[in-house]
Short mmCIF file of C-alpha atoms in Angstrom, two decimals:
data_model
loop_
_atom_site.label_atom_id
_atom_site.label_comp_id
_atom_site.label_asym_id
_atom_site.label_seq_id
_atom_site.Cartn_x
_atom_site.Cartn_y
_atom_site.Cartn_z
CA MET A 196 184.38 -46.11 171.89
CA ARG A 197 182.53 -44.80 174.94
CA PRO A 198 179.78 -42.16 175.00
CA THR A 199 180.53 -39.31 177.40
CA ASN A 200 178.25 -37.33 179.67
CA ARG A 201 177.95 -34.73 176.91
CA PHE A 202 176.56 -37.43 174.59
CA TRP A 203 173.92 -38.45 177.12
CA GLY A 204 173.10 -34.80 177.72
CA ALA A 205 172.58 -34.23 174.00
CA MET A 206 170.42 -37.36 173.74
CA GLY A 207 168.39 -36.22 176.74
CA THR A 208 167.89 -32.79 175.22
CA GLY A 209 166.79 -34.30 171.89
CA GLY A 210 164.35 -36.61 173.62
CA LEU A 211 162.89 -33.72 175.60
CA LEU A 212 162.44 -31.69 172.41
CA CYS A 213 160.59 -34.60 170.79
CA VAL A 214 158.22 -34.80 173.75
CA LEU A 215 157.61 -31.03 173.69
CA ALA A 216 157.06 -31.13 169.91
CA GLY A 217 154.30 -33.69 170.44
CA ILE A 218 152.70 -31.72 173.25
CA PHE A 219 152.76 -28.34 171.53
CA ALA A 220 152.50 -29.72 167.92
CA ASP A 221 155.50 -27.56 167.03
CA PRO A 222 157.55 -28.89 164.08
CA LEU A 223 160.41 -26.55 164.90
CA LEU A 224 161.06 -28.42 168.13
CA LEU A 225 161.03 -31.70 166.23
CA GLY A 226 163.48 -30.26 163.71
CA ALA A 227 165.78 -29.15 166.53
CA ALA A 228 165.74 -32.68 167.96
CA ALA A 229 166.58 -34.08 164.53
CA LEU A 230 169.42 -31.59 164.17
CA ILE A 231 170.91 -32.67 167.49
CA ALA A 232 170.68 -36.34 166.52
CA GLY A 233 172.29 -35.65 163.16
CA THR A 234 175.12 -33.70 164.76
CA VAL A 235 175.83 -36.57 167.15
CA LEU A 236 175.85 -39.13 164.32
CA VAL A 237 178.24 -37.03 162.25
CA SER A 238 180.45 -36.58 165.32
CA GLN A 239 180.49 -40.34 165.87
CA TYR A 240 181.44 -41.01 162.25
CA ARG A 241 184.26 -38.46 162.27
CA PHE A 242 185.48 -39.71 165.66
CA THR A 243 185.68 -43.31 164.41
CA ASN A 244 187.70 -42.36 161.33
CA GLU A 245 190.03 -40.04 163.22
CA LEU A 246 190.56 -42.61 165.97
CA LEU A 247 191.69 -45.20 163.46
CA THR A 248 194.15 -42.73 161.94
CA VAL A 249 195.58 -41.68 165.32
CA SER A 250 195.97 -45.24 166.65
CA ASN A 251 197.84 -46.30 163.49
CA ALA A 252 200.11 -43.27 163.27
CA MET A 253 200.87 -42.57 166.92
CA SER A 254 203.93 -44.06 168.69
CA VAL A 255 204.54 -43.94 172.44
CA GLU A 256 207.69 -44.98 174.34
CA GLN A 257 208.12 -45.48 178.09
CA HIS A 258 211.60 -45.56 179.61
CA LEU A 259 213.05 -45.78 183.15
CA SER A 260 216.33 -44.03 183.83
CA ARG A 261 217.46 -47.10 185.80
CA THR A 262 216.16 -50.64 186.17
CA HIS A 263 217.67 -51.28 189.64
CA VAL A 264 217.34 -48.85 192.57
CA LEU A 265 217.31 -48.89 196.35
CA THR A 266 214.18 -48.29 198.39
CA ASP A 267 213.15 -44.61 198.39
CA GLU A 268 215.79 -43.83 195.78
CA PRO A 269 214.45 -41.51 193.03
CA VAL A 270 214.15 -42.74 189.47
CA LEU A 271 212.91 -40.94 186.35
CA LEU A 272 210.11 -42.30 184.19
CA THR A 273 210.10 -40.67 180.74
CA LEU A 274 207.23 -40.74 178.25
CA ARG A 275 207.82 -39.89 174.60
CA ALA A 276 204.89 -39.56 172.19
CA ASP A 277 205.04 -38.88 168.46
CA LEU A 278 201.87 -38.02 166.52
CA PRO A 279 202.99 -37.20 162.96
CA VAL A 280 199.50 -36.52 161.56
CA GLU A 281 197.05 -33.70 162.13
CA THR A 282 193.87 -34.56 163.96
CA LEU A 283 190.79 -32.87 165.39
CA LEU A 284 190.81 -35.20 168.39
CA ASP A 285 192.05 -34.30 171.86
CA VAL A 286 194.85 -36.79 172.73
CA THR A 287 196.27 -37.19 176.25
CA ILE A 288 198.64 -39.76 177.81
CA SER A 289 198.78 -40.93 181.43
CA PRO A 290 201.46 -43.33 182.77
CA SER A 291 200.23 -46.36 184.74
CA LEU A 292 202.36 -46.39 187.89
CA PRO A 293 202.49 -49.20 190.47
CA LEU A 294 200.28 -48.51 193.47
CA ILE A 295 203.28 -48.54 195.83
CA ALA A 296 205.19 -45.89 193.83
CA THR A 297 205.04 -42.30 195.05
CA SER A 298 204.98 -39.50 192.52
CA VAL A 299 202.96 -36.44 191.50
CA SER A 300 199.17 -36.58 191.54
CA PRO A 301 197.35 -38.34 188.66
CA ASP A 302 196.10 -35.00 187.30
CA GLU A 303 199.66 -33.68 187.03
CA ARG A 304 200.80 -36.83 185.25
CA THR A 305 198.42 -36.34 182.30
CA VAL A 306 200.14 -34.98 179.16
CA SER A 307 198.44 -33.50 176.11
CA VAL A 308 199.84 -34.58 172.75
CA ALA A 309 199.93 -32.02 169.96
CA ASP A 310 199.51 -33.27 166.41
CA GLY A 311 202.59 -33.11 164.24
CA GLN A 312 204.93 -32.78 167.26
CA VAL A 313 207.04 -34.98 169.52
CA THR A 314 205.98 -34.70 173.17
CA ARG A 315 208.32 -35.69 176.00
CA GLN A 316 207.61 -35.66 179.74
CA SER A 317 209.55 -37.05 182.75
CA TYR A 318 208.34 -37.87 186.26
CA GLN A 319 210.44 -38.46 189.35
CA LEU A 320 209.14 -41.24 191.56
CA THR A 321 210.25 -43.44 194.43
CA VAL A 322 209.29 -46.92 195.64
CA PRO A 323 209.40 -47.42 199.42
CA THR A 324 209.09 -51.22 199.37
CA ALA A 325 211.71 -53.69 198.13
CA GLY A 326 210.63 -56.03 195.35
CA VAL A 327 209.76 -55.85 191.66
CA ALA A 328 207.62 -52.90 190.55
CA ARG A 329 205.88 -53.32 187.20
CA PHE A 330 204.95 -50.29 185.11
CA SER A 331 202.04 -51.14 182.84
CA PRO A 332 201.91 -49.54 179.37
CA PRO A 333 200.70 -45.91 179.53
CA GLU A 334 197.07 -45.19 178.63
CA VAL A 335 196.15 -42.96 175.68
CA THR A 336 192.79 -41.22 175.97
CA VAL A 337 191.25 -39.79 172.78
CA THR A 338 188.24 -37.46 172.96
CA GLY A 339 186.15 -36.33 169.97
CA PRO A 340 185.93 -32.67 168.88
CA ALA A 341 182.36 -32.35 170.16
CA GLY A 342 183.23 -34.16 173.37
CA CYS A 343 180.52 -36.78 172.85
CA PHE A 344 182.81 -39.82 172.50
CA GLU A 345 186.12 -40.97 173.91
CA GLU A 346 188.33 -44.04 173.75
CA THR A 347 191.22 -45.32 175.88
CA PHE A 348 193.88 -47.77 174.74
CA SER A 349 197.32 -48.86 175.93
CA VAL A 350 200.51 -48.54 173.95
CA ALA A 351 204.26 -49.14 174.38
CA VAL A 352 205.60 -52.00 176.49
CA GLU A 353 205.70 -52.88 180.18
CA GLU A 354 208.72 -51.71 182.19
CA THR A 355 210.09 -53.49 185.26
CA LEU A 356 211.95 -51.84 188.14
CA THR A 357 213.85 -53.96 190.66
CA VAL A 358 213.91 -52.30 194.07
CA GLU A 359 216.57 -53.55 196.45
CA PRO A 360 216.55 -52.90 200.21
CA ARG A 361 219.12 -50.43 201.48
CA ALA A 362 222.19 -52.17 202.80
CA PRO A 363 225.45 -50.98 204.38
CA ARG A 364 228.57 -50.87 202.26
CA ARG A 365 232.17 -51.80 203.08
CA ILE A 366 231.20 -54.42 205.65
CA HIS A 367 234.10 -55.66 207.74
CA VAL A 368 233.84 -59.15 209.23
CA GLY A 369 236.91 -60.29 211.09
CA GLN A 370 238.82 -60.73 214.31
CA GLY A 371 240.93 -58.11 215.99
CA GLY A 372 240.61 -55.77 213.02
CA ASN A 373 241.75 -58.41 210.51
CA ARG A 374 239.24 -59.32 207.84
CA VAL A 375 238.33 -62.98 207.37
CA SER A 376 238.44 -64.26 203.80
CA THR A 377 235.72 -66.86 203.66
CA SER A 378 232.21 -67.25 202.29
CA PHE A 379 229.82 -67.74 205.15
CA GLY A 380 227.84 -70.94 205.04
CA GLU A 381 230.05 -72.84 202.61
CA HIS A 382 231.25 -76.20 203.89
CA GLU A 383 232.69 -79.58 203.04
CA SER A 384 231.38 -82.89 204.27
CA GLY A 385 234.71 -84.32 205.34
CA GLN A 386 233.66 -87.68 203.86
CA ARG A 387 234.97 -89.36 200.73
CA GLY A 388 233.08 -91.36 198.17
CA SER A 389 231.08 -90.78 195.01
CA GLY A 390 229.94 -87.26 194.37
CA LEU A 391 230.62 -84.22 192.17
CA GLU A 392 233.60 -82.38 193.70
CA PRO A 393 236.98 -84.17 193.26
CA ALA A 394 238.70 -84.76 196.60
CA GLU A 395 241.80 -86.95 196.08
CA ILE A 396 243.35 -89.77 194.06
CA ARG A 397 244.39 -92.86 195.99
CA ARG A 398 245.70 -96.35 195.21
CA TYR A 399 243.16 -99.03 194.35
CA VAL A 400 242.45 -101.56 197.09
CA TYR A 401 240.48 -104.76 196.96
CA GLY A 402 236.72 -104.08 197.10
CA ASP A 403 236.78 -100.67 195.41
CA ASP A 404 234.28 -100.07 192.62
CA ILE A 405 236.20 -100.47 189.37
CA SER A 406 233.97 -97.86 187.72
CA ARG A 407 235.74 -95.23 189.85
CA ILE A 408 239.22 -96.06 188.48
CA ASP A 409 240.99 -92.97 187.15
CA TRP A 410 242.58 -94.36 183.98
CA LYS A 411 244.82 -91.34 183.35
CA ALA A 412 246.31 -91.61 186.85
CA THR A 413 246.59 -95.38 186.45
CA ALA A 414 248.55 -95.00 183.21
CA ARG A 415 250.79 -92.34 184.73
CA LEU A 416 251.53 -94.22 187.97
CA ASN A 417 251.62 -97.79 186.58
CA HIS A 418 249.13 -99.00 189.18
CA PRO A 419 245.33 -98.77 189.42
CA HIS A 420 244.21 -95.63 191.22
CA ILE A 421 240.78 -94.48 192.41
CA ARG A 422 239.50 -90.91 192.32
CA ASP A 423 237.46 -90.05 195.42
CA TYR A 424 234.89 -87.26 195.44
CA GLU A 425 233.52 -85.06 198.17
CA MET A 426 230.23 -86.55 199.35
CA PRO A 427 227.52 -83.89 199.56
CA THR A 428 225.97 -83.55 203.00
CA ALA A 429 223.42 -81.12 204.35
CA ARG A 430 224.36 -78.80 207.18
CA GLN A 431 221.58 -77.78 209.54
CA THR A 432 221.93 -74.09 210.46
CA ALA A 433 220.00 -72.06 213.02
CA LEU A 434 220.19 -68.25 212.77
CA ILE A 435 219.56 -66.30 215.98
CA VAL A 436 219.19 -62.61 215.08
CA ASP A 437 218.99 -59.98 217.81
CA HIS A 438 216.91 -56.93 216.85
CA ARG A 439 216.43 -55.30 220.24
CA ALA A 440 216.39 -51.52 220.60
CA SER A 441 220.17 -51.29 220.92
CA THR A 442 220.61 -52.61 217.36
CA ALA A 443 219.19 -49.30 216.06
CA ASP A 444 222.53 -47.62 216.92
CA GLY A 445 224.33 -46.14 213.95
CA THR A 446 223.54 -43.89 211.02
CA PRO A 447 220.45 -44.50 208.83
CA GLY A 448 221.09 -47.42 206.49
CA GLU A 449 224.18 -48.47 208.47
CA THR A 450 222.81 -49.43 211.88
CA LYS A 451 223.92 -52.48 213.82
CA LEU A 452 220.85 -54.35 212.58
CA ASP A 453 221.59 -53.41 208.96
CA PHE A 454 225.04 -55.01 209.23
CA LEU A 455 223.76 -58.11 211.03
CA ARG A 456 220.99 -58.50 208.47
CA GLU A 457 223.49 -58.66 205.60
CA ILE A 458 225.46 -61.42 207.32
CA ALA A 459 222.27 -63.39 207.99
CA LEU A 460 221.16 -63.04 204.36
CA ALA A 461 224.56 -64.36 203.23
CA PHE A 462 223.94 -67.54 205.24
CA VAL A 463 220.47 -67.90 203.72
CA ASN A 464 221.85 -67.50 200.20
CA SER A 465 224.50 -70.12 200.89
CA ALA A 466 221.94 -72.56 202.31
CA ASP A 467 219.75 -71.97 199.26
CA SER A 468 222.60 -72.73 196.85
CA LEU A 469 223.58 -75.90 198.77
CA ASP A 470 220.00 -77.00 199.52
CA ASP A 471 220.82 -77.02 203.24
CA PRO A 472 218.17 -76.75 205.97
CA ILE A 473 218.19 -73.39 207.73
CA GLY A 474 216.02 -71.85 210.45
CA LEU A 475 215.54 -68.40 211.93
CA TYR A 476 214.86 -67.20 215.48
CA THR A 477 214.64 -63.46 216.08
CA VAL A 478 214.89 -61.80 219.49
CA GLY A 479 213.23 -58.56 220.59
CA ASP A 480 213.42 -56.69 223.88
CA GLU A 481 210.67 -58.82 225.41
CA GLY A 482 211.29 -62.25 223.90
CA THR A 483 211.17 -64.27 220.70
CA THR A 484 209.51 -62.51 217.76
CA ASN A 485 209.91 -65.08 214.96
CA THR A 486 210.36 -68.84 215.04
CA GLU A 487 211.11 -70.85 211.90
CA PRO A 488 212.74 -74.27 212.59
CA PRO A 489 215.37 -75.44 210.08
CA ARG A 490 213.98 -76.74 206.81
CA ALA A 491 215.28 -76.99 203.26
CA SER A 492 212.76 -75.68 200.74
CA GLU A 493 212.34 -72.73 198.42
CA ARG A 494 209.41 -71.55 200.50
CA GLN A 495 211.58 -71.60 203.64
CA TYR A 496 214.36 -69.58 202.00
CA ARG A 497 211.86 -67.00 200.70
CA SER A 498 210.15 -66.76 204.07
CA ILE A 499 213.41 -66.18 205.98
CA ARG A 500 214.60 -63.57 203.49
CA SER A 501 211.28 -61.74 203.77
CA THR A 502 211.41 -61.82 207.58
CA LEU A 503 215.00 -60.54 207.69
CA ARG A 504 214.33 -57.70 205.25
CA ASN A 505 211.29 -56.55 207.22
CA LEU A 506 213.02 -56.80 210.60
CA GLU A 507 213.13 -53.55 212.59
CA PRO A 508 214.58 -52.78 216.05
CA THR A 509 212.01 -53.26 218.79
CA THR A 510 211.21 -50.61 221.37
CA GLY A 511 210.80 -52.75 224.47
CA GLU A 512 207.20 -51.63 224.86
CA SER A 513 204.27 -54.00 225.07
CA GLY A 514 201.57 -53.72 222.46
CA ALA A 515 198.13 -55.16 221.98
CA ALA A 516 199.13 -56.39 218.56
CA ASP A 517 201.65 -58.74 220.16
CA ALA A 518 199.14 -60.52 222.31
CA ASN A 519 198.24 -63.15 219.74
CA PRO A 520 201.26 -65.17 218.56
CA GLY A 521 198.99 -67.16 216.23
CA GLN A 522 198.06 -63.98 214.43
CA ALA A 523 201.76 -63.11 214.12
CA ALA A 524 202.37 -66.43 212.35
CA ILE A 525 199.49 -65.74 209.98
CA SER A 526 200.90 -62.28 209.23
CA ARG A 527 204.32 -63.75 208.44
CA ARG A 528 202.84 -66.35 206.09
CA THR A 529 200.72 -63.69 204.40
CA ALA A 530 203.75 -61.43 203.95
CA THR A 531 205.65 -64.28 202.31
CA THR A 532 202.77 -64.98 199.91
CA LEU A 533 202.35 -61.31 199.02
CA SER A 534 206.09 -60.94 198.32
CA GLU A 535 205.52 -62.91 195.10
CA ASP A 536 202.18 -61.33 194.17
CA ASN A 537 202.82 -58.65 191.54
CA THR A 538 199.18 -57.83 190.93
CA ALA A 539 197.64 -54.52 191.98
CA PHE A 540 195.95 -56.36 194.85
CA GLY A 541 199.23 -57.78 196.12
CA GLU A 542 201.11 -54.49 195.77
CA THR A 543 198.40 -52.70 197.75
CA LEU A 544 198.40 -55.15 200.67
CA ARG A 545 202.13 -55.91 200.84
CA PRO A 546 203.18 -52.84 202.90
CA TYR A 547 200.52 -53.59 205.53
CA PHE A 548 201.99 -57.03 206.21
CA GLY A 549 205.62 -55.90 206.15
CA ALA A 550 205.97 -55.43 209.91
CA THR A 551 206.09 -58.92 211.42
CA ASN A 552 207.88 -58.13 214.67
CA ARG A 553 205.26 -59.66 216.96
CA TYR A 554 206.18 -61.75 219.96
CA ALA A 555 205.81 -65.51 219.76
CA ASP A 556 207.23 -65.95 223.30
CA ARG A 557 207.71 -63.40 226.04
CA PHE A 558 210.45 -63.48 228.68
CA ALA A 559 210.73 -61.16 231.64
CA ASP A 560 214.47 -60.60 231.13
CA ARG A 561 217.46 -62.07 229.27
CA PRO A 562 215.46 -62.68 226.04
CA LEU A 563 218.51 -63.81 224.06
CA PHE A 564 219.46 -66.41 226.66
CA SER A 565 215.84 -67.61 227.01
CA THR A 566 215.37 -67.90 223.24
CA THR A 567 218.51 -69.97 222.77
CA GLN A 568 217.54 -72.19 225.69
CA SER A 569 213.92 -72.75 224.69
CA ARG A 570 214.27 -72.95 220.92
CA LEU A 571 217.66 -74.43 220.06
CA GLY A 572 217.36 -77.07 222.76
CA ARG A 573 214.54 -78.68 220.79
CA LEU A 574 216.60 -79.25 217.64
CA GLN A 575 217.90 -82.73 216.91
CA GLY A 576 221.23 -83.73 215.37
CA ALA A 577 224.24 -81.59 214.52
CA VAL A 578 223.32 -77.90 214.33
CA TRP A 579 225.51 -74.98 213.37
CA SER A 580 224.25 -72.12 215.52
CA VAL A 581 224.85 -68.62 214.15
CA VAL A 582 224.24 -65.85 216.69
CA LEU A 583 224.08 -62.28 215.36
CA THR A 584 223.92 -59.61 218.05
CA ASP A 585 225.69 -56.63 219.62
CA ASP A 586 227.76 -56.28 222.78
CA THR A 587 225.31 -54.19 224.82
CA ASN A 588 224.73 -56.97 227.37
CA ARG A 589 227.95 -58.95 227.39
CA SER A 590 227.17 -61.09 230.41
CA GLU A 591 223.91 -62.32 228.87
CA LEU A 592 225.63 -62.93 225.54
CA TYR A 593 228.40 -64.95 227.19
CA GLU A 594 225.91 -67.11 229.08
CA SER A 595 223.83 -67.54 225.90
CA ILE A 596 226.83 -68.76 223.90
CA LYS A 597 227.80 -71.18 226.65
CA ALA A 598 224.24 -72.52 226.65
CA VAL A 599 224.00 -72.87 222.89
CA ARG A 600 227.11 -75.03 222.54
CA ARG A 601 226.31 -78.56 221.49
CA THR A 602 228.18 -81.84 221.34
CA GLU A 603 227.80 -81.77 217.55
CA GLY A 604 228.04 -78.69 215.39
CA ARG A 605 229.67 -75.33 216.05
CA VAL A 606 228.69 -71.88 217.21
CA LEU A 607 229.51 -68.79 215.16
CA VAL A 608 229.00 -65.42 216.85
CA PHE A 609 228.85 -62.17 214.87
CA ILE A 610 228.95 -59.09 217.11
CA THR A 611 228.57 -55.40 216.25
CA PRO A 612 230.77 -53.49 218.75
CA SER A 613 228.93 -50.50 220.22
CA ALA A 614 232.16 -48.48 220.13
CA LEU A 615 232.07 -48.56 216.31
CA PHE A 616 228.46 -47.41 215.94
CA ASP A 617 228.53 -44.06 217.72
CA SER A 618 227.03 -41.75 215.09
CA THR A 619 229.43 -38.91 215.98
CA LEU A 620 232.67 -40.54 217.18
CA GLY A 621 233.35 -37.30 219.05
CA ASN A 622 236.00 -38.79 221.35
CA ILE A 623 237.92 -41.22 219.18
CA GLU A 624 240.42 -42.03 221.96
CA ALA A 625 237.56 -43.16 224.19
CA ALA A 626 236.14 -45.18 221.31
CA TYR A 627 239.53 -46.87 220.90
CA ALA A 628 239.55 -47.82 224.60
CA GLU A 629 236.02 -49.20 224.32
CA TYR A 630 237.00 -51.19 221.24
CA ARG A 631 239.93 -52.73 223.15
CA GLU A 632 237.50 -53.82 225.87
CA PHE A 633 235.26 -55.34 223.24
CA GLU A 634 238.19 -57.18 221.66
CA SER A 635 239.07 -58.69 225.03
CA PHE A 636 235.49 -59.89 225.37
CA ARG A 637 235.48 -61.32 221.82
CA LYS A 638 238.69 -63.25 222.55
CA ARG A 639 237.09 -64.61 225.70
CA LEU A 640 234.17 -65.91 223.65
CA ASN A 641 236.53 -67.28 221.04
CA LYS A 642 238.28 -69.44 223.66
CA LEU A 643 235.10 -71.43 224.35
CA ASP A 644 235.21 -74.89 222.80
CA GLY A 645 233.41 -75.01 219.46
CA VAL A 646 232.90 -71.23 219.34
CA THR A 647 234.25 -68.74 216.82
CA ALA A 648 233.49 -65.05 217.42
CA PHE A 649 233.73 -62.28 214.82
CA GLU A 650 233.36 -58.52 214.82
CA VAL A 651 231.05 -56.85 212.27
CA ALA A 652 231.36 -53.15 211.48
CA HIS A 653 232.01 -50.51 208.85
CA GLU A 654 235.49 -51.03 207.46
CA THR A 655 236.48 -47.34 207.33
CA ARG A 656 235.18 -46.58 210.83
CA LEU A 657 237.05 -49.54 212.29
CA GLU A 658 240.28 -48.48 210.62
CA SER A 659 239.90 -44.92 211.96
CA ILE A 660 239.51 -46.14 215.52
CA ARG A 661 242.37 -48.62 215.26
CA GLN A 662 244.75 -45.94 213.97
CA SER A 663 243.90 -43.64 216.88
CA GLY A 664 245.73 -45.81 219.42
CA PRO A 665 249.43 -45.61 220.28
CA SER A 666 251.55 -47.40 217.66
CA SER A 667 253.40 -49.44 220.28
CA GLN A 668 250.12 -50.66 221.74
CA ARG A 669 248.76 -51.53 218.29
CA ARG A 670 251.87 -53.59 217.49
CA SER A 671 251.71 -55.44 220.80
CA GLU A 672 248.11 -56.39 220.09
CA GLY A 673 248.83 -57.41 216.50
CA TRP A 674 246.90 -54.54 214.88
CA GLY A 675 249.71 -53.22 212.74
#
């Protein structure tokens, strides 16, 4: 129970009357002060009893229309209050929204609860940042009939809203219009021995461990047989993600960068499930923006996911904020830490550390080529290099892929063809001709030793462009 300003005003008035009664020796003033004090005491007593009744009888429910939404996607928060008893108190309810949620003003969110009635109110809100938004129990504020006392308490239960980043749908990954049916990042070791995944059954030879004898196969084949297992090995992967200005091509939510981001996240998820080391190097218009050498740890996987989700196309313009690469590293680490902080403090600061596109290295031109040369050349051992980019600068891309090839490991190239990301597709015949040129370039990349090149685009858009070409030409090129 808290005294309000009206309480302190009444106490001040009573005190003043007592002083005046002593100065003027007027008992009426003293009686007035006593009357005020008595009224306040009675109000306090009645407020305490009524408050106990209301808190025991009142029920409040809080419900979200959905528990999973995309960023900036509207969701309804509904409050339902039931006060089955009559009361002299003024009862209001206010929902406790996360600081990052956008909705109506706090004054418009307050709802008055009438005694003996069921009150229901809904609010539409959006959350602009991906993550988990926690809705604390709504607050009930009870004010006494004289306005001298009030109390606030929480009811109902906490609600949780999972906010996912917007991602393109119907992603096509393939070659020459044909989709590939594989999970990116999965791999086998190619070695046999003890492990978890069965590989083959072979005949027992002298020196084999007898504990690995497969007795069922031995009984069936009348000779001792050994069951070999796939030996788990770690694959070191380096992601090179291009987020230069040209990757902004496309419609909102389905830009080149949006498609490339989804492929990169698939590799991170695979590395996480297999406990493989993975690194990330991102390339802007003026050089390298993020550098995370391959490591295998939960912190590494979280950090790379956070960086990829916050990645935006660069503009090619220099900025004062990019002058300190050390500060960029601090910002990235802070963003990773805040991604797991669900307190009000963390939710307030998280959006300010979301943009981590600051340059760690600057190059006058050919930033993709320079990044692959300077960063991947330092890695030791077999490395699977995964380059995710578009075909805006094909000569630089070709030279970059030639430079990134290693004696050990392979190179996977995922390219978003510019012909498939024209927001209008006004001249579909011209787009078909441009796509054919891209396909010739992709095949040229694919012929390099140790290189496999894929196209990445919207499935429906690709099919529309493919069908626009002459049927005889499509058959000769194997497009159906």
